[in-house]
Coordinates of C-alpha atoms and ligand atoms in Angstrom, one line a residue:
X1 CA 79.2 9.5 13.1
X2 CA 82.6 9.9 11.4
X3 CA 83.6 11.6 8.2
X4 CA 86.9 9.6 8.2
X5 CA 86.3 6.8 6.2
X6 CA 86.4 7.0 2.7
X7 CA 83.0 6.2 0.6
X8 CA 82.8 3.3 -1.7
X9 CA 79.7 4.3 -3.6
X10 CA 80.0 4.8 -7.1
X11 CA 79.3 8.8 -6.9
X12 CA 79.0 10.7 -5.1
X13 CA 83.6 10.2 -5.1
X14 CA 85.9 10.8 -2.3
X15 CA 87.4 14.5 -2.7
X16 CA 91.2 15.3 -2.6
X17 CA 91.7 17.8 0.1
X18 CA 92.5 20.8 -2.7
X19 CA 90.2 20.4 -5.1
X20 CA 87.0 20.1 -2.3
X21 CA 89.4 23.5 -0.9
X22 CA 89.1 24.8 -4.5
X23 CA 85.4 25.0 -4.4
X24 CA 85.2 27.2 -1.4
X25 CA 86.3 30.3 -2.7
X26 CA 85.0 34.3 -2.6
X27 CA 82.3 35.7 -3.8
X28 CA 83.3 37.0 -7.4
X29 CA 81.4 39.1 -10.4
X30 CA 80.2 35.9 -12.2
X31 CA 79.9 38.0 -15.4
X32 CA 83.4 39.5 -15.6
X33 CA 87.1 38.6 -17.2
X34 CA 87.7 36.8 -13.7
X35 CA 85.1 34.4 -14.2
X36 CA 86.3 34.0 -17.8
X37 CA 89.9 32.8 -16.5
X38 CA 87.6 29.9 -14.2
X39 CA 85.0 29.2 -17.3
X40 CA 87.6 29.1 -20.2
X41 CA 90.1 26.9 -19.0
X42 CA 88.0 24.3 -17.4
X43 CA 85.8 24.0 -20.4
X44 CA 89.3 23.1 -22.2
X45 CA 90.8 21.3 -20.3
X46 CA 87.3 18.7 -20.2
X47 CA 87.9 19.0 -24.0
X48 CA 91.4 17.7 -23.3
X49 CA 89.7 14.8 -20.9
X50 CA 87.2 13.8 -23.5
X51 CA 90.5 13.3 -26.2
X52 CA 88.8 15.8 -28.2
X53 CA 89.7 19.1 -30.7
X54 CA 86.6 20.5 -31.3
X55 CA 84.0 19.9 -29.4
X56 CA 82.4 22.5 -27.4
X57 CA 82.3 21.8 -23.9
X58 CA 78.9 23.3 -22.1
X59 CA 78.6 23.3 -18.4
X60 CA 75.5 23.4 -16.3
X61 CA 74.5 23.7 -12.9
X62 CA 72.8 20.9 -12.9
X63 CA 73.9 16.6 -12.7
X64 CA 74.4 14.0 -15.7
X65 CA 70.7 13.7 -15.7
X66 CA 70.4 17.6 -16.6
X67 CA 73.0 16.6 -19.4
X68 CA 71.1 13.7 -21.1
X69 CA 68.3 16.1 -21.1
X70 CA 70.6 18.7 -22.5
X71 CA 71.7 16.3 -25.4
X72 CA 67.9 15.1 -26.0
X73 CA 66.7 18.7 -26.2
X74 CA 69.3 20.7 -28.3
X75 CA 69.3 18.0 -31.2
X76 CA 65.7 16.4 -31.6
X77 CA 62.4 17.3 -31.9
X78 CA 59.0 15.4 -30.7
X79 CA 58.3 11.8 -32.6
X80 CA 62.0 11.6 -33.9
X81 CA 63.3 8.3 -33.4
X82 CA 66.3 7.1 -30.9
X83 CA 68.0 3.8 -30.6
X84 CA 68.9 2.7 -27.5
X85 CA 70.2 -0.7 -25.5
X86 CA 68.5 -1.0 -21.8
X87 CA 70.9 -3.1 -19.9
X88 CA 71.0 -1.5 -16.7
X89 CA 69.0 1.3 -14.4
X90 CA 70.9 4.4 -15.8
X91 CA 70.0 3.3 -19.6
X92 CA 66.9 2.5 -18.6
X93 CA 66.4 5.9 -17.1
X94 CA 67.9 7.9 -20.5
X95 CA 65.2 5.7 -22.5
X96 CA 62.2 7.0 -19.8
X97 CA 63.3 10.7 -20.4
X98 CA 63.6 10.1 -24.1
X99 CA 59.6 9.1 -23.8
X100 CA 58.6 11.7 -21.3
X101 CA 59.8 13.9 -24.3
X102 CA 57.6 12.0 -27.2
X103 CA 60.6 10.8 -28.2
X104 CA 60.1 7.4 -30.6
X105 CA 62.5 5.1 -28.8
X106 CA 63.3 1.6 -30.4
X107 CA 64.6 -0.1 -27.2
X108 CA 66.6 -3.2 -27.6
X109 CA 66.4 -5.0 -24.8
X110 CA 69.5 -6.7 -22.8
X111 CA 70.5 -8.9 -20.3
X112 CA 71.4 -7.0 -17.3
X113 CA 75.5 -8.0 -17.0
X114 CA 75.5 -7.8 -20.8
X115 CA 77.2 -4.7 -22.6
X116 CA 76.0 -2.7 -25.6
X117 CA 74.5 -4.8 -28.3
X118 CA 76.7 -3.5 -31.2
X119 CA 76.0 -6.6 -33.8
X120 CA 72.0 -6.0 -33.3
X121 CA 72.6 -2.0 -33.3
X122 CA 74.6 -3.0 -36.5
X123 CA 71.5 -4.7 -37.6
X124 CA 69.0 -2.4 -36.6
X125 CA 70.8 0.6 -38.4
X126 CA 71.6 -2.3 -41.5
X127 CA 67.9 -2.0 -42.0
X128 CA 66.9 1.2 -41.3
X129 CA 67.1 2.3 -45.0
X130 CA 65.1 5.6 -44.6
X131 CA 67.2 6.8 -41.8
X132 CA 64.7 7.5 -39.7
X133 CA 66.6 6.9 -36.4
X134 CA 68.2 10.2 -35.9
X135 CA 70.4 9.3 -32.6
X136 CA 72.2 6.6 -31.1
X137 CA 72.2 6.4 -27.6
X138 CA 75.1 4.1 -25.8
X139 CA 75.6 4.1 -22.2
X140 CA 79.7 3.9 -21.7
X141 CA 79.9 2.6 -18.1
X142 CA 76.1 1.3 -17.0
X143 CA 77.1 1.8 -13.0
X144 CA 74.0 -0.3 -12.0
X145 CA 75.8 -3.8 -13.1
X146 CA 79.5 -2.4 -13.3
X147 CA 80.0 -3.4 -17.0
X148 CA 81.6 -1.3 -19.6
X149 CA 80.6 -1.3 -23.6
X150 CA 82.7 -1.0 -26.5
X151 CA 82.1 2.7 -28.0
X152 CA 84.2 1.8 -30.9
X153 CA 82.1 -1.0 -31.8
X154 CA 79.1 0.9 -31.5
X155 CA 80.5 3.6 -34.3
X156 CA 81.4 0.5 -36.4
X157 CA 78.0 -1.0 -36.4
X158 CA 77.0 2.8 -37.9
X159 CA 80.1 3.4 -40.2
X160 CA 78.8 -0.3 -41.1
X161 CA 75.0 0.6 -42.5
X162 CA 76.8 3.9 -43.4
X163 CA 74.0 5.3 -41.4
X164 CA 73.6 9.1 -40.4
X165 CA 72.3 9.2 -36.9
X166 CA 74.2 10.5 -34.1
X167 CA 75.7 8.9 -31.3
X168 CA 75.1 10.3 -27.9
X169 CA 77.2 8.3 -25.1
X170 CA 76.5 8.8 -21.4
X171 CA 80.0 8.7 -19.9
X172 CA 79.2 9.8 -16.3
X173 CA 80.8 7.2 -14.8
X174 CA 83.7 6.2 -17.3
X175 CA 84.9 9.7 -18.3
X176 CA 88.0 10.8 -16.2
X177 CA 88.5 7.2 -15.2
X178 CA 88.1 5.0 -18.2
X179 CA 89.8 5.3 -21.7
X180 CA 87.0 7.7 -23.4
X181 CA 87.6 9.1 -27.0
X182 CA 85.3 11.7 -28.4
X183 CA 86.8 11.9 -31.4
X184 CA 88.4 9.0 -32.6
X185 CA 84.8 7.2 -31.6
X186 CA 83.3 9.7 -33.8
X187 CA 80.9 10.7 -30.8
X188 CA 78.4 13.1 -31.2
X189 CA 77.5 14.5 -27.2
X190 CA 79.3 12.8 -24.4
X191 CA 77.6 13.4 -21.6
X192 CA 79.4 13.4 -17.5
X193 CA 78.5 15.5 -14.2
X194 CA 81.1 16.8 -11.6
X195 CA 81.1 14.2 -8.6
X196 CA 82.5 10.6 -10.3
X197 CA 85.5 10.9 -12.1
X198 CA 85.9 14.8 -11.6
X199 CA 86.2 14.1 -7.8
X200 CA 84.0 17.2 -7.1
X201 CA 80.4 17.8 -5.0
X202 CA 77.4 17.2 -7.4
X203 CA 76.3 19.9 -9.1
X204 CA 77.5 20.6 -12.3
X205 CA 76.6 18.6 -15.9
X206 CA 79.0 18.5 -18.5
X207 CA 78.5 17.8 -21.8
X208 CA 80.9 17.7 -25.3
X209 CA 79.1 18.4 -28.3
X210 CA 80.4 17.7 -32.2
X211 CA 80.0 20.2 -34.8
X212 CA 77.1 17.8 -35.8
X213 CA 75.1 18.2 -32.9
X214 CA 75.7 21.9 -33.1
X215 CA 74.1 22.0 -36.4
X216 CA 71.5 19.7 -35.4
X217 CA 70.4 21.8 -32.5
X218 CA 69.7 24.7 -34.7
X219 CA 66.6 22.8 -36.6
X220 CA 65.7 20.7 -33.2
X221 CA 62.2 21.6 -32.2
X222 CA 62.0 20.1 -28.5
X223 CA 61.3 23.3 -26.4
X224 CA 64.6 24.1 -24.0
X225 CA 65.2 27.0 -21.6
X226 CA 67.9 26.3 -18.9
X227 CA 69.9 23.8 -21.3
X228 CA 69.6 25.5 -24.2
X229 CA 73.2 25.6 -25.9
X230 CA 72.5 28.6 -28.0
X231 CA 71.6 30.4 -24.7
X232 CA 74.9 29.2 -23.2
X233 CA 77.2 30.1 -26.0
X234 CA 76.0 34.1 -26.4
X235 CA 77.0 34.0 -22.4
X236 CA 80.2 32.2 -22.8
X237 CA 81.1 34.6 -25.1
X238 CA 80.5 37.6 -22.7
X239 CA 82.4 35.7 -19.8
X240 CA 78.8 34.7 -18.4
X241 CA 76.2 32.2 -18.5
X242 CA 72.6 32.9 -19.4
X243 CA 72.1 33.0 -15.8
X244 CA 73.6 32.7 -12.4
X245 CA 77.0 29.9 -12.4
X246 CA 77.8 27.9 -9.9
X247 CA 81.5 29.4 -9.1
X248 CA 82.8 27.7 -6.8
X249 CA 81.8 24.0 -8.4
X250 CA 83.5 25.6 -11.6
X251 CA 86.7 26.6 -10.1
X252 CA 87.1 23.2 -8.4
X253 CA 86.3 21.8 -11.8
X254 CA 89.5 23.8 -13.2
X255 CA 91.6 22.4 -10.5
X256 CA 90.3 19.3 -11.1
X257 CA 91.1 18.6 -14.8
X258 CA 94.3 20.1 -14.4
X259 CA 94.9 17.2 -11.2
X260 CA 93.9 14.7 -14.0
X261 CA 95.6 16.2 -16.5
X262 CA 99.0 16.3 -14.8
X263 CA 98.7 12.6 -13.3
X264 CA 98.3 11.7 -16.7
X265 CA 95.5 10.2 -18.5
X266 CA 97.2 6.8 -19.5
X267 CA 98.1 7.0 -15.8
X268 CA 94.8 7.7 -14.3
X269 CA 93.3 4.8 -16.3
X270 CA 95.5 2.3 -15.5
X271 CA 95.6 3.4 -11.9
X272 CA 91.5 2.8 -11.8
X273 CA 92.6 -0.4 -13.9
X274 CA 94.8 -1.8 -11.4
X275 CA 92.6 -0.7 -8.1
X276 CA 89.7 -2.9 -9.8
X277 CA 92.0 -5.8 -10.4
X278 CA 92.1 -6.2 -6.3
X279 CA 88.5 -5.9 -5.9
X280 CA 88.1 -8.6 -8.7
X281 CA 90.5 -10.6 -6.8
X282 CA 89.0 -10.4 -3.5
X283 CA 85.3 -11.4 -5.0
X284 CA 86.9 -14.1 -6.5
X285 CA 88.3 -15.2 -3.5
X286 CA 85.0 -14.9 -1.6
X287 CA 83.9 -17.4 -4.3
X288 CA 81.6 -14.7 -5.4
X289 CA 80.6 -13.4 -8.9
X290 CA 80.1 -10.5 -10.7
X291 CA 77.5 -9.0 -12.1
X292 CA 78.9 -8.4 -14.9
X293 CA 79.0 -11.4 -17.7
X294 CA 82.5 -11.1 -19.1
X295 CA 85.9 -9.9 -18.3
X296 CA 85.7 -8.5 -21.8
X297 CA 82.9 -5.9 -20.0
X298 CA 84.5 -5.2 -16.4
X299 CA 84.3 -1.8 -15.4
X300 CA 87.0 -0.4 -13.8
X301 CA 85.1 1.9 -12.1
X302 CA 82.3 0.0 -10.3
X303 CA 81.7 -3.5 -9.6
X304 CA 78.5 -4.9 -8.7
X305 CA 78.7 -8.2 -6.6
X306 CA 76.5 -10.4 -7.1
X307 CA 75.4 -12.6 -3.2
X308 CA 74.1 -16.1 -2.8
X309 CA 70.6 -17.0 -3.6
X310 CA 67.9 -16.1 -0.5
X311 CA 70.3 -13.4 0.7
X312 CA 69.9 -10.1 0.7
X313 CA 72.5 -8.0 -0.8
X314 CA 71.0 -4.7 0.7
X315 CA 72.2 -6.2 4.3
X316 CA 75.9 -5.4 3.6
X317 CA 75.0 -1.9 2.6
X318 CA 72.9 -1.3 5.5
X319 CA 75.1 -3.1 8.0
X320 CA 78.1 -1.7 6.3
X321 CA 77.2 2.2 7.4
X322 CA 75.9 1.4 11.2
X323 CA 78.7 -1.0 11.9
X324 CA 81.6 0.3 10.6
X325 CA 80.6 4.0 9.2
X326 CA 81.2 3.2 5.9
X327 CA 79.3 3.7 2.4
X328 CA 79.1 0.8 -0.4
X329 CA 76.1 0.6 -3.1
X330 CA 72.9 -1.5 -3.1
X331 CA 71.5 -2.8 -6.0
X332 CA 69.2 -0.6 -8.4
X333 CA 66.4 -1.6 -10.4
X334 CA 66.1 -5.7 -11.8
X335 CA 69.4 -6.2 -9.4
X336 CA 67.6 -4.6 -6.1
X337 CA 69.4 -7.4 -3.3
X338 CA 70.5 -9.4 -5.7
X339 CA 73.9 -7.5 -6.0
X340 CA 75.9 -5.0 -3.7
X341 CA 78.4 -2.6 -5.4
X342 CA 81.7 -1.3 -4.4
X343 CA 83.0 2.2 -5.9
X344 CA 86.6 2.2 -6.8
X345 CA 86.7 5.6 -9.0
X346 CA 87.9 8.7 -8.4
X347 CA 90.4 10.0 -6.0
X348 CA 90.8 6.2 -4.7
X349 CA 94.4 4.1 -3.9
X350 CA 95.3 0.4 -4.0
X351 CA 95.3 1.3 -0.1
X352 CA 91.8 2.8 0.0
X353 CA 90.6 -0.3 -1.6
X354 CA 92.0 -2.7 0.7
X355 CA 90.0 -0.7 3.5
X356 CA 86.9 -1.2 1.6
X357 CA 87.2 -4.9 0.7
X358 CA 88.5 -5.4 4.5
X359 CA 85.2 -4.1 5.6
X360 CA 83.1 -5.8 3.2
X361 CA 84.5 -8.8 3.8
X362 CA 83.9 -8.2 8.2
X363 CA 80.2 -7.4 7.0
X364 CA 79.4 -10.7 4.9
X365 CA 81.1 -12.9 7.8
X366 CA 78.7 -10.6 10.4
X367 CA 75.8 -11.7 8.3
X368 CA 77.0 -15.3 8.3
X369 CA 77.5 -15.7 4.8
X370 CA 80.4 -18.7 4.2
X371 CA 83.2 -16.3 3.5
X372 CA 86.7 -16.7 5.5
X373 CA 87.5 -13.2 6.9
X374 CA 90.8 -12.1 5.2
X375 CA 90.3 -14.3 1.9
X376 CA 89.7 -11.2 -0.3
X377 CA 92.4 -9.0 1.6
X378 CA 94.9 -11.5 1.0
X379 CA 93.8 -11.7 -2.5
X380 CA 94.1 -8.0 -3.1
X381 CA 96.8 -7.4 -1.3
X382 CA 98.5 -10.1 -3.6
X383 CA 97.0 -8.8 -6.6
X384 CA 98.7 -4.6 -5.6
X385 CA 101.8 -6.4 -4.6
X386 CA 102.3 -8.2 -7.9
X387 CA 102.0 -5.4 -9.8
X388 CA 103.4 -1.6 -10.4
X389 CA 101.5 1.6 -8.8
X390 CA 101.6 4.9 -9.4
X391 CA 104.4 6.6 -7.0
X392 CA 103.4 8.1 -4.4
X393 CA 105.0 11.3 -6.0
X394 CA 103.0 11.6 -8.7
X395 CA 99.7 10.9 -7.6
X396 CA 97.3 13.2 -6.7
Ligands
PLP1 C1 75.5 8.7 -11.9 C2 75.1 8.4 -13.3 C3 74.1 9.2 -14.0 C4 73.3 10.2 -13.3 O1 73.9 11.3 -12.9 P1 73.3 12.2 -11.8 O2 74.5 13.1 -11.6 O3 72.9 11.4 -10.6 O4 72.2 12.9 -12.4 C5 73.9 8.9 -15.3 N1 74.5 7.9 -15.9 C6 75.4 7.1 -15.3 C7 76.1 6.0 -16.0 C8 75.8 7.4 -14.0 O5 76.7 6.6 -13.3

């Protein structure tokens, strides 16, 4: 077994050396001004990463599941009703916790490979006269199928109806990586954890909330104890959290926004851009397809690859880690063997990449699929050679 190779899974990300170096650190007084100069900064400089002024940045120890349950909790109470698009395993698991709460979820069902329906949410919320939906749930990135949604569009469809519900957006896999704007996209929680764009070890949830959601959470009856925000906020105040932090996670968190921060945003996203244009290259070459209907809803952080009829996707990622050591992603949910997925987010290169569709490619030929061993190499390597990188010097 080697720990050389990078990991193309779509989170847990590969770690840069100083930020995994940042998260071992000494013991320290977790309630004390020391902590404070870990706690503060990181929690701004996420508000920095989310393009946003005001909202308040709470951090668990916990994942991005522990923050959809942190934005469900704080803002609704039992019987309320949410609206919510299922085109993919991780919206389809927000819409299960929203009913193991009682919540009253009006689930528009979508084509896996299909983004966010914003001209039926625009409908939907059109009609909705009484306002009884209270939140709008919109998953940014849905890793399952690799395809991205328009947040903007989503906001139109409720500026449209002039409708007052809240709009909750699950950006664990886009945020850090992909263009995300809290505020122009008037969004209400955004929700992300520590190991996908923030290059860290799981372990922490992260979550933006507007002043909206603040006030809603102080009439929201759904019974909370470990995410409860109010909780949180009478410890951040005191240099604390309500209980024990996770330290170390935090202070690679710190070092971890400011390595974002200082690449640049515009630059991190169009480094993630440009790293998926390869990998779209190389399936193309393969004569493969993606998941993912439309370049219009390519994510640049994950694609999902779909294999030939009778074949079993699975096979690659199996094959993949006792052959040649390294990690890709099966297929979750309605795309179980139908798909495989590469990672390409996070602390990734054009060179990384190349590595990962070299060995892809070596696994499809082993399992005698009709693909010509260097076609999606060439492609990629094409692709990065035809356009403009980040220098080496500014990268992280
Ligand atoms: C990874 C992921 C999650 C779940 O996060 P965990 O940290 O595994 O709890 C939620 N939503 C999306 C879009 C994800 O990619």
């Amino acid at each position: 077994m080697s720990f050389q190779n990078p990991v193309f899974i779509p989170g847990p990300t590969n770690m840069p050396e100083a930020i995994r170096k940042a998260c071992d650190m000494p013991t320290i007084d977790h309630r004390s001004p020391l902590f404070g100069q870990i706690l503060h900064p990181a929690r701004a400089g996420v508000q920095e990463i989310l393009k946003s002024e005001t909202a308040e940045i709470f951090i668990f120890p916990s994942t991005g599941t522990g923050g959809w349950e942190t934005a469900l909790t704080n803002t609704l109470s039992a019987g309320d009703t949410v609206l919510a698009a299922r085109n993919g395993m991780f919206s389809h698991r927000w819409i299960d916790m929203c009913l193991r709460h009682e919540l009253n979820v009006k689930i528009v069902e979508t084509p896996w490979g299909q983004g966010l329906p914003a001209g039926q949410y625009a409908e939907i919320l059109m009609a909705d006269t009484e306002h009884k939906i209270k939140v709008v749930l919109a998953t940014h990135n849905e890793t399952a199928t690799g395809v991205k949604s328009d947040i903007a569009a989503v906001r139109k469809a409720l500026d449209a109806a002039n409708h007052p519900a809240m709009l909750f957006v699950d950006g664990v896999s886009s945020i850090g990586s992909m263009d995300f704007r809290f505020d122009e996209w008037g969004v209400d929680i955004a929700v992300t954890g520590s190991q996908k764009g923030f290059m860290l070890p799981a372990g922490l949830a992260i979550v933006g909330f507007s002043q909206k959601a603040l006030d809603a959470s102080k009439t929201a009856q759904l019974p909370r104890t470990f995410f409860d925000i109010a909780d949180m906020t009478k410890g951040y105040a005191a240099n604390a959290y309500p209980y024990t932090p996770a330290v170390g996670l935090m202070n690679g968190l710190l070092l971890a926004t400011e390595t974002l921060l200082k690449e640049g945003l515009d630059n991190v996203f169009a480094r993630h851009a440009r790293i998926a244009g390869g990998v779209r290259a190389a399936v193309d070459a393969w004569g493969l397809e993606l998941c993912a209907a439309s370049p219009d809803v390519y994510s640049d952080t994950v694609s999902a690859i779909k294999t030939p009829e009778g074949f079993n996707a699975t096979d690659i990622v199996t094959h993949a880690a006792e052959k040649y050591g390294v990690a890709f992603g099966v297929g979750l949910g309605e795309v179980a063997g139908k798909v495989f997925r590469i990672g390409h987010l996070g602390s990734m290169t054009d060179v990384m990449a190349l590595s990962g569709i070299a060995t892809a490619e070596m696994c499809m030929v082993d399992l005698g699929l009709d693909i010509k061993l260097g076609s999606g190499v060439a492609a990629a390597q094409e692709y990065y050679r035809s356009t403009t990188g980040v220098a080496l010097k500014d990268a992280a």
